[in-house]
mmCIF file of C-alpha atoms and ligand atoms in Angstrom:
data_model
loop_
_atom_site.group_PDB
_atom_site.id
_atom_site.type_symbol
_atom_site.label_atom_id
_atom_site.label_comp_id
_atom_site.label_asym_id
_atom_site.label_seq_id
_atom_site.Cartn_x
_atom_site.Cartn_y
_atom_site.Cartn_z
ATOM 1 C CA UNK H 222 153.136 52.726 87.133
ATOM 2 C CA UNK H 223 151.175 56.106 86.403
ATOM 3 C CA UNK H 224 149.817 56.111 82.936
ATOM 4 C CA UNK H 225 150.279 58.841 80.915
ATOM 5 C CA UNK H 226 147.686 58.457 78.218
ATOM 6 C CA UNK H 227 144.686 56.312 77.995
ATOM 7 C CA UNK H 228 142.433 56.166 74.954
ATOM 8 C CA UNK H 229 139.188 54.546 75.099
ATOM 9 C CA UNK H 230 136.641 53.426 72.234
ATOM 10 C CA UNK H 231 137.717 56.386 69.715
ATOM 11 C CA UNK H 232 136.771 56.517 66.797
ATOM 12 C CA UNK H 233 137.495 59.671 64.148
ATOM 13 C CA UNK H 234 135.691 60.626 60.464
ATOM 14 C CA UNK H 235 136.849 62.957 58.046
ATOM 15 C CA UNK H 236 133.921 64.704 56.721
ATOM 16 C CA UNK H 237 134.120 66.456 53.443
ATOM 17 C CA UNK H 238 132.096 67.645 50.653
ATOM 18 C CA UNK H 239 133.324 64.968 48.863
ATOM 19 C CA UNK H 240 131.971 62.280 51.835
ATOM 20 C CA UNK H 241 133.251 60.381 54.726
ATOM 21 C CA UNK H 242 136.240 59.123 55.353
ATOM 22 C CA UNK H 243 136.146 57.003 58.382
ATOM 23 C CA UNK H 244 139.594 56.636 59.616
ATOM 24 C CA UNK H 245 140.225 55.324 62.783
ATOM 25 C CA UNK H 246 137.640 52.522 64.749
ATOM 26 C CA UNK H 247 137.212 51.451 68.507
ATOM 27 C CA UNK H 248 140.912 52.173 69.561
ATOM 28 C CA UNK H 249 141.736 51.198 72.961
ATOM 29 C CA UNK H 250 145.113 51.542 74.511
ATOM 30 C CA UNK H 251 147.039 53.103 77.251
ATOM 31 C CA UNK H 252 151.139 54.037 77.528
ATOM 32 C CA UNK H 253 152.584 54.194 81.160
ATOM 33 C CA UNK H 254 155.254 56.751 81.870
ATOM 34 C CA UNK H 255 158.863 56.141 80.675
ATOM 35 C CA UNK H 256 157.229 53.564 77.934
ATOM 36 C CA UNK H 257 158.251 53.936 74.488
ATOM 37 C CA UNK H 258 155.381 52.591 72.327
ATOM 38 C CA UNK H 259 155.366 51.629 68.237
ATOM 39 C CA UNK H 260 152.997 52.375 65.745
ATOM 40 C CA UNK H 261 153.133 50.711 62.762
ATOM 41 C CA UNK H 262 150.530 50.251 59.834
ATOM 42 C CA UNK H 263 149.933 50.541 56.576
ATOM 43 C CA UNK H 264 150.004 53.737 54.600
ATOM 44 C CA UNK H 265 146.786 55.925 54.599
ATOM 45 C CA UNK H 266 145.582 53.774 57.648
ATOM 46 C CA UNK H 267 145.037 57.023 60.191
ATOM 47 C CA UNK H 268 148.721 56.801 62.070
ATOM 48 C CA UNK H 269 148.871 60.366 61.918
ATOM 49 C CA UNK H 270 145.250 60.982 62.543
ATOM 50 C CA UNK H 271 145.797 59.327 65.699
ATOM 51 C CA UNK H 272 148.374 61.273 66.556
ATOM 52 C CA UNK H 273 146.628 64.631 65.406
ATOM 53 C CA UNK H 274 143.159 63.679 68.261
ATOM 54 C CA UNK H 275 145.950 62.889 71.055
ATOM 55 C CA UNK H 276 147.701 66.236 70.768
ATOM 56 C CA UNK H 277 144.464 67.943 70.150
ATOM 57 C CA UNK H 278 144.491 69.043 67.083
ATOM 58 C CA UNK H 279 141.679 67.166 66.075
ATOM 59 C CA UNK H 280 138.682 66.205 68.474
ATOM 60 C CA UNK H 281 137.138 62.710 68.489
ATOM 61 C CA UNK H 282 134.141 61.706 67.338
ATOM 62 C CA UNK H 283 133.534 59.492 70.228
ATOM 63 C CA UNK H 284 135.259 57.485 72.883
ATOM 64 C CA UNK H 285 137.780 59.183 75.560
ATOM 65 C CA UNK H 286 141.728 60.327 75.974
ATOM 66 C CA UNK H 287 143.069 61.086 78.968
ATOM 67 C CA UNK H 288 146.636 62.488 79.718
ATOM 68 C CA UNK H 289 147.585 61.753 83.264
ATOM 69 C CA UNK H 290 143.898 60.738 84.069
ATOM 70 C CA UNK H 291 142.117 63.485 83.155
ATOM 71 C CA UNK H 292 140.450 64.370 80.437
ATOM 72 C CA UNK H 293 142.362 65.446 77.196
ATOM 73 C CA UNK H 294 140.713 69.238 77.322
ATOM 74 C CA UNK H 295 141.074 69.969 80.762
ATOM 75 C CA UNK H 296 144.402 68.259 81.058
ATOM 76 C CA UNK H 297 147.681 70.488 81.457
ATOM 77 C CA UNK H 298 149.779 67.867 80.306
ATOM 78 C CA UNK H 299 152.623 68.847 77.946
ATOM 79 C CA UNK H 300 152.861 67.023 75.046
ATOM 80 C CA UNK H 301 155.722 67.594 72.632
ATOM 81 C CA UNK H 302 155.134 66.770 68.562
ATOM 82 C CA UNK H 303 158.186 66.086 66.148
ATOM 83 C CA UNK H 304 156.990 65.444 62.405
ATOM 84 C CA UNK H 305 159.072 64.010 59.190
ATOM 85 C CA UNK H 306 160.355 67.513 58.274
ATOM 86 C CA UNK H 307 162.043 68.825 61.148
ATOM 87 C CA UNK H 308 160.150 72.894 60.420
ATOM 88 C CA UNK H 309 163.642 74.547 61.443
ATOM 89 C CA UNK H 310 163.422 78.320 60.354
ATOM 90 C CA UNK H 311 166.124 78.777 57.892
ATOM 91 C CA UNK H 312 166.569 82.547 58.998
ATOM 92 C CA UNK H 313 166.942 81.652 62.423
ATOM 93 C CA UNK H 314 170.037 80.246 64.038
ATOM 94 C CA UNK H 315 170.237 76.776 65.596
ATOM 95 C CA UNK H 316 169.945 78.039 68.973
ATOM 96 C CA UNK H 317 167.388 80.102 68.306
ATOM 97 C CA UNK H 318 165.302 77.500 66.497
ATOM 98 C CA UNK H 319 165.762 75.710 69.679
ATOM 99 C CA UNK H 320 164.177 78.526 71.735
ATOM 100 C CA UNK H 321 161.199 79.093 69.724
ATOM 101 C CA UNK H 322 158.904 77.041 71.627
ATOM 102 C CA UNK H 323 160.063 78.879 74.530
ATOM 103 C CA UNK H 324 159.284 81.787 73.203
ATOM 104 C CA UNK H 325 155.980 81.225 72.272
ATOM 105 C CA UNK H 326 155.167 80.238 75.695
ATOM 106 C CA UNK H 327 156.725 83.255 76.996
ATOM 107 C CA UNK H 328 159.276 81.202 79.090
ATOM 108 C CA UNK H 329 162.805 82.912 77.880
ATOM 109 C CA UNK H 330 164.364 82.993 81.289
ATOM 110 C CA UNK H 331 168.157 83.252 82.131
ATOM 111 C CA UNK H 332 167.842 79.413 83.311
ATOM 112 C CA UNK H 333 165.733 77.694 79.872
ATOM 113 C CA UNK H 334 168.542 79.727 77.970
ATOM 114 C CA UNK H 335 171.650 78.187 79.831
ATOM 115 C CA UNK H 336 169.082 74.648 79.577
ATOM 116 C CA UNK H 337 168.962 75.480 75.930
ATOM 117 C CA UNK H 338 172.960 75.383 75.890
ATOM 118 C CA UNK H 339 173.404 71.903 78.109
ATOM 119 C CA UNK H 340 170.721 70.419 75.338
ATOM 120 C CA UNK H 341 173.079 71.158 72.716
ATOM 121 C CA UNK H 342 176.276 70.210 74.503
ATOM 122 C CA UNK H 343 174.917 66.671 75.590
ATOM 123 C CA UNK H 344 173.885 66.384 72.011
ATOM 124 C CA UNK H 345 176.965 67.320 69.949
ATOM 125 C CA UNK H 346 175.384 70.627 68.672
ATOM 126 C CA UNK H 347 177.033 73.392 70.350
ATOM 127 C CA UNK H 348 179.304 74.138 68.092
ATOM 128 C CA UNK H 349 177.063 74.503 65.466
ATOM 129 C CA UNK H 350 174.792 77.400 67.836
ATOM 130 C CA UNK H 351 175.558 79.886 65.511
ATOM 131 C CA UNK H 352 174.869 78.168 62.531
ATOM 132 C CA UNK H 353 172.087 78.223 60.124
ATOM 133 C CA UNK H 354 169.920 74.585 59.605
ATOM 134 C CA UNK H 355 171.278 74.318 55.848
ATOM 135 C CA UNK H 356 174.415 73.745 57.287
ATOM 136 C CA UNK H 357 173.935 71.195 59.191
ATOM 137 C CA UNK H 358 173.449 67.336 58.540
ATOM 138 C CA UNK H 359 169.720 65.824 57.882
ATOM 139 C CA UNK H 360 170.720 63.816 61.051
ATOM 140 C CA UNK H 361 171.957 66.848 62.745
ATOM 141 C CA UNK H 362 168.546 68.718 61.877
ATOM 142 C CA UNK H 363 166.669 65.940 63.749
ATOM 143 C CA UNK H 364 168.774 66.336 66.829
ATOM 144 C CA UNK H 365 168.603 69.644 66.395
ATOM 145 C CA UNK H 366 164.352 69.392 66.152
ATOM 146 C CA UNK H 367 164.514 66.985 69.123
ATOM 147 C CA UNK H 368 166.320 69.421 71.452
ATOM 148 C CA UNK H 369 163.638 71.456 70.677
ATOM 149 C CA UNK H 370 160.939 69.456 71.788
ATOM 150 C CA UNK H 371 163.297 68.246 75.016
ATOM 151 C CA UNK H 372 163.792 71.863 75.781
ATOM 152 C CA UNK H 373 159.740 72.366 76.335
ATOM 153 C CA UNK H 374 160.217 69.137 79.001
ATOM 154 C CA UNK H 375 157.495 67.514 77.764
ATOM 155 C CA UNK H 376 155.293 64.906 79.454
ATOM 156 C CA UNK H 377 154.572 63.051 76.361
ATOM 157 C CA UNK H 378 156.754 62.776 73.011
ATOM 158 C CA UNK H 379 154.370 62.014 69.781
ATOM 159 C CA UNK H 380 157.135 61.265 67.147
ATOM 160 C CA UNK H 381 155.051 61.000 63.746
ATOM 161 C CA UNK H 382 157.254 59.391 60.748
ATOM 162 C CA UNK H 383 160.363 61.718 61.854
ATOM 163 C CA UNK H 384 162.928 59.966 60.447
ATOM 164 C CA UNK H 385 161.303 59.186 56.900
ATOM 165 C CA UNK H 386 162.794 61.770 55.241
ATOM 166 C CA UNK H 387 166.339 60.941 55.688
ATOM 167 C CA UNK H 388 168.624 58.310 53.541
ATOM 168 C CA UNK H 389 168.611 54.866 54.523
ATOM 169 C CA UNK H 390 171.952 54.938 55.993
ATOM 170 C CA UNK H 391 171.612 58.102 58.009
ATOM 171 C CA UNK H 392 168.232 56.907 59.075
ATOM 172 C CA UNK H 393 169.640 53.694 60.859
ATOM 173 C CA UNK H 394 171.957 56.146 62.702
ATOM 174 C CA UNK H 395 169.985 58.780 63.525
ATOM 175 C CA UNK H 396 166.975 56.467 64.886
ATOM 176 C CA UNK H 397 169.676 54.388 67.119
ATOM 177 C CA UNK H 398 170.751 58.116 67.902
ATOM 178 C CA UNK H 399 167.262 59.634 68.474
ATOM 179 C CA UNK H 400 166.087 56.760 70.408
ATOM 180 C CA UNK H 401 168.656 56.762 72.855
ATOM 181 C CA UNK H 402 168.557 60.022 73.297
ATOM 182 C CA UNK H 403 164.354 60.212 74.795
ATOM 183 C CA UNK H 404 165.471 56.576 77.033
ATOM 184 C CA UNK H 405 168.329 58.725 79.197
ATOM 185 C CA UNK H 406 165.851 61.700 78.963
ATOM 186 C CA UNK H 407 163.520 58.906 80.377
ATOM 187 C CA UNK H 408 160.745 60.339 78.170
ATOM 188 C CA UNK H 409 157.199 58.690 77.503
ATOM 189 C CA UNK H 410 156.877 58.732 73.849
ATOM 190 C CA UNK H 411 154.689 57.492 70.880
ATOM 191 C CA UNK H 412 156.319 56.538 67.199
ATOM 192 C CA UNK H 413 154.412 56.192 64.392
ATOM 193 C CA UNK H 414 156.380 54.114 61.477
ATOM 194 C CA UNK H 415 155.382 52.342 58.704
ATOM 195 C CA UNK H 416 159.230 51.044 58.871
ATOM 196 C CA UNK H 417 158.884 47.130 60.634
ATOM 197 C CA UNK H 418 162.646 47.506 61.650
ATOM 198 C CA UNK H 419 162.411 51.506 63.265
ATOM 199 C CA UNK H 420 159.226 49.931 65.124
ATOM 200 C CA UNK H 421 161.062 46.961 66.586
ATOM 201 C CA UNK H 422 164.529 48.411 66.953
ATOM 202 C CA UNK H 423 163.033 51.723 69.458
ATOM 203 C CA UNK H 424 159.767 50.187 71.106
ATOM 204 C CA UNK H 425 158.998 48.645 74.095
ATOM 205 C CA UNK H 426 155.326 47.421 72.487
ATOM 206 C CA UNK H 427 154.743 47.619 68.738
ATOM 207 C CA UNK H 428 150.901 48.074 68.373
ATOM 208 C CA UNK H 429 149.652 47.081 64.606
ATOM 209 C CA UNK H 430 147.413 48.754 63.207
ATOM 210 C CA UNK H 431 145.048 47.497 60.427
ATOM 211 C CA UNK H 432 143.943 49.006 57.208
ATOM 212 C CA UNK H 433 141.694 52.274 57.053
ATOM 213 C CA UNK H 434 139.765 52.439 58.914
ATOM 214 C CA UNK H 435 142.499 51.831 61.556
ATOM 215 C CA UNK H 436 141.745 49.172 64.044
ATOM 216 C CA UNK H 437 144.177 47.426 66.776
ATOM 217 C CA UNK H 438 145.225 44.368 65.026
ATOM 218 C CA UNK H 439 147.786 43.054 67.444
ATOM 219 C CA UNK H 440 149.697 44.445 70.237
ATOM 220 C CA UNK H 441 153.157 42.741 70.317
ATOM 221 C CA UNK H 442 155.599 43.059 73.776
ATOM 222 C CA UNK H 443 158.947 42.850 72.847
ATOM 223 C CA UNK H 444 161.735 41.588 75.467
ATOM 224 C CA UNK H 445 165.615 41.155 74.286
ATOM 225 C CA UNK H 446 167.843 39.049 75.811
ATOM 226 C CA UNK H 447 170.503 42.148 75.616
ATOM 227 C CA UNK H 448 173.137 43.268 78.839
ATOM 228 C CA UNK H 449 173.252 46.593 76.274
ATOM 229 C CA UNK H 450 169.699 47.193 75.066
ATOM 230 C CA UNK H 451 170.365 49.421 71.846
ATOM 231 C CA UNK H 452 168.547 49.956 69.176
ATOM 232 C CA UNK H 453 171.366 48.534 66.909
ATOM 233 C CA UNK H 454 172.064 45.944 69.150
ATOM 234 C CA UNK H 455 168.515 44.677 68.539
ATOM 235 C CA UNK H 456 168.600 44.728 65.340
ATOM 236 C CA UNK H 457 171.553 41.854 65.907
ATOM 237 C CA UNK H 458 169.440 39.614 67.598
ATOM 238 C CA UNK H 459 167.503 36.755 66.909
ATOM 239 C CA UNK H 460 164.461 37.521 68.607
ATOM 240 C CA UNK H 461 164.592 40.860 66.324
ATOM 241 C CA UNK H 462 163.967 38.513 63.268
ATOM 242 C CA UNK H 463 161.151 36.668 65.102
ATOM 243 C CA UNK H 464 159.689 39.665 65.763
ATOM 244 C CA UNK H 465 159.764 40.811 62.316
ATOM 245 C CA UNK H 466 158.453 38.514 61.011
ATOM 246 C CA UNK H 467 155.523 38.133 63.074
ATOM 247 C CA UNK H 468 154.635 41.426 62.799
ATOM 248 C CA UNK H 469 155.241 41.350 58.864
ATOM 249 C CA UNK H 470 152.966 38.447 58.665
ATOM 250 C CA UNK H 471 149.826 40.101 61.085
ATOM 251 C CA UNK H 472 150.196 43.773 58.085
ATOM 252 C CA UNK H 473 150.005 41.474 55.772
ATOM 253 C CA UNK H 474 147.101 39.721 56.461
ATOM 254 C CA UNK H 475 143.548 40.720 54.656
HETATM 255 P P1 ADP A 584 148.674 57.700 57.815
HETATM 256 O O1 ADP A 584 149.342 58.704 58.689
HETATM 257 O O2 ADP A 584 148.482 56.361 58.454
HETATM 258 O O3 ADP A 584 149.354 57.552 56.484
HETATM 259 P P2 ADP A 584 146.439 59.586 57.906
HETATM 260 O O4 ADP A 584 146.038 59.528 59.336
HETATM 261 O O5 ADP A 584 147.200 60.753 57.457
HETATM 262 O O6 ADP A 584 147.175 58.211 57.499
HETATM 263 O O7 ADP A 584 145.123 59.502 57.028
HETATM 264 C C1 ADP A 584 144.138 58.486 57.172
HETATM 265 C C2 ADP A 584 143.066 58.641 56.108
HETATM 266 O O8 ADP A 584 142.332 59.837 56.308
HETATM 267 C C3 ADP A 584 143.627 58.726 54.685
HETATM 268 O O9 ADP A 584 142.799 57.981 53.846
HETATM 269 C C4 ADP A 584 143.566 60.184 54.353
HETATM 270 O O10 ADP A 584 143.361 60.373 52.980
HETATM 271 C C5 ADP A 584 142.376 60.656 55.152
HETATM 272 N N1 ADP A 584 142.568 62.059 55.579
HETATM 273 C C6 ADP A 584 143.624 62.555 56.264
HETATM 274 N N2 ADP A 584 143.470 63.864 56.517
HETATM 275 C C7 ADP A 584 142.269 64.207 55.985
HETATM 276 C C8 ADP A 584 141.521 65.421 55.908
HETATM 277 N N3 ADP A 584 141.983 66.548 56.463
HETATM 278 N N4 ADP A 584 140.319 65.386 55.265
HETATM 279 C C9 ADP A 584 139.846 64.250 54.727
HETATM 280 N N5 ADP A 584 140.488 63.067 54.767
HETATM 281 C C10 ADP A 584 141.686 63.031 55.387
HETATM 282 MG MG1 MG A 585 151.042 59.874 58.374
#
């Protein structure tokens, strides 16, 4: 299968007056199209750094990415970024918080608006078009956020820590929700997590990350015997628990 993005030997420094920070070392990986990969590792490790260098907003120090086989700066690939806060304009109705990217890239046709409309059908948000973000749900923010990002189509979903901000209980729902929403828009996408459970419960690989500066510790396939694979249904399993707990044992090691 075509991949998507393929990192090679990078390795990234913050440098400040204060001195280096070396954050991530020698990362190798690569994510095929329609995979859904995990990131988990410990806090401060560079899980968002990493995420920063593949969407560009950061430039490596050394090694390569690639998005669709060419090189990160010459690539045209579109790559979508949700975040923990969902950055919905207050002033700004839910519809048109979903076509901001679209304006910004100057695409506000007749067709991306009716588009923008079928998003928030399929996703239990048109009635709320009209209405401003305060009034909607944490949960229904995220949708909201990730309609957003569909809307844009884009080639490659980074999803940094978007679900931290919400309650426990909403945060089981909406990440069973979310996650089953980018598999039936088939989307390639990237989570970053220090949550053990959101990593197993939405990936297809869960790559662990060690301590600053981030290495790969262990990258763990995981397979469940399911006829219904959902991310709540996984969490039923015993394979779930296996997983857990290998992966809770490899963070925990020194
Ligand atoms: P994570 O997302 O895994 O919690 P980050 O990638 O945000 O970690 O940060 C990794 C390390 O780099 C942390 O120690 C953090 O303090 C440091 N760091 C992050 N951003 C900067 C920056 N702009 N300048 C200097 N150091 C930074
Ligand atoms: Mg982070």
């Amino acid at each position: 299968m075509k991949k998507v993005l393929e990192i090679h030997d990078l390795n990234y420094t913050y440098h400040t007056p204060e001195g280096e920070t070396p954050a991530l070392r020698d990362i190798s990986f690569s994510v095929k199209s329609g995979e859904f990969i995990s990131i988990v590792g410990p806090s401060g490790c560079g899980k968002s750094t990493l995420l920063s260098l593949i969407s560009g907003l950061l430039t490596p120090g050394d090694g390569t990415i690639q998005l669709m086989g060419k090189p990160l700066k010459e690539s045209r690939t579109n790559v979508g970024y949700m975040l923990q806060h969902d950055h919905l304009f207050e002033w700004r109705s839910i519809y048109h918080n979903v076509l901001l990217g679209l304006e910004i890239q100057h695409n506000l046709t007749a067709k991306t608006k009716s588009k923008a409309h079928e998003l928030l059908e399929t996703y239990g948000l048109e009635e709320f078009a009209n209405a401003k973000p305060s009034e909607l749900s944490g949960g229904m923010r995220q949708r909201a956020a990730l309609v957003r990002t569909l809307i844009l189509e884009p080639d490659l979903l980074l999803l940094d820590e978007p679900f931290s901000a919400l309650d426990y209980q909403t945060r089981l729902t909406v990440g069973d929700d979310i996650g089953q929403i980018i598999r039936r828009e088939k989307k390639t996408a990237i989570l970053v997590t220090h949550d053990l459970s959101e990593a197993i419960s939405l990936g297809d690989k869960v790559i662990i990350l060690s301590n600053r500066p981030a290495t790969i510790q262990q990258t763990v396939s995981l397979h469940f015997n399911l006829a219904q694979d959902t991310p709540l249904h996984r969490r039923n399993t015993p394979e779930f628990k296996d997983y857990f707990n290998l992966i809770w044992k490899e963070l925990n090691q020194k």
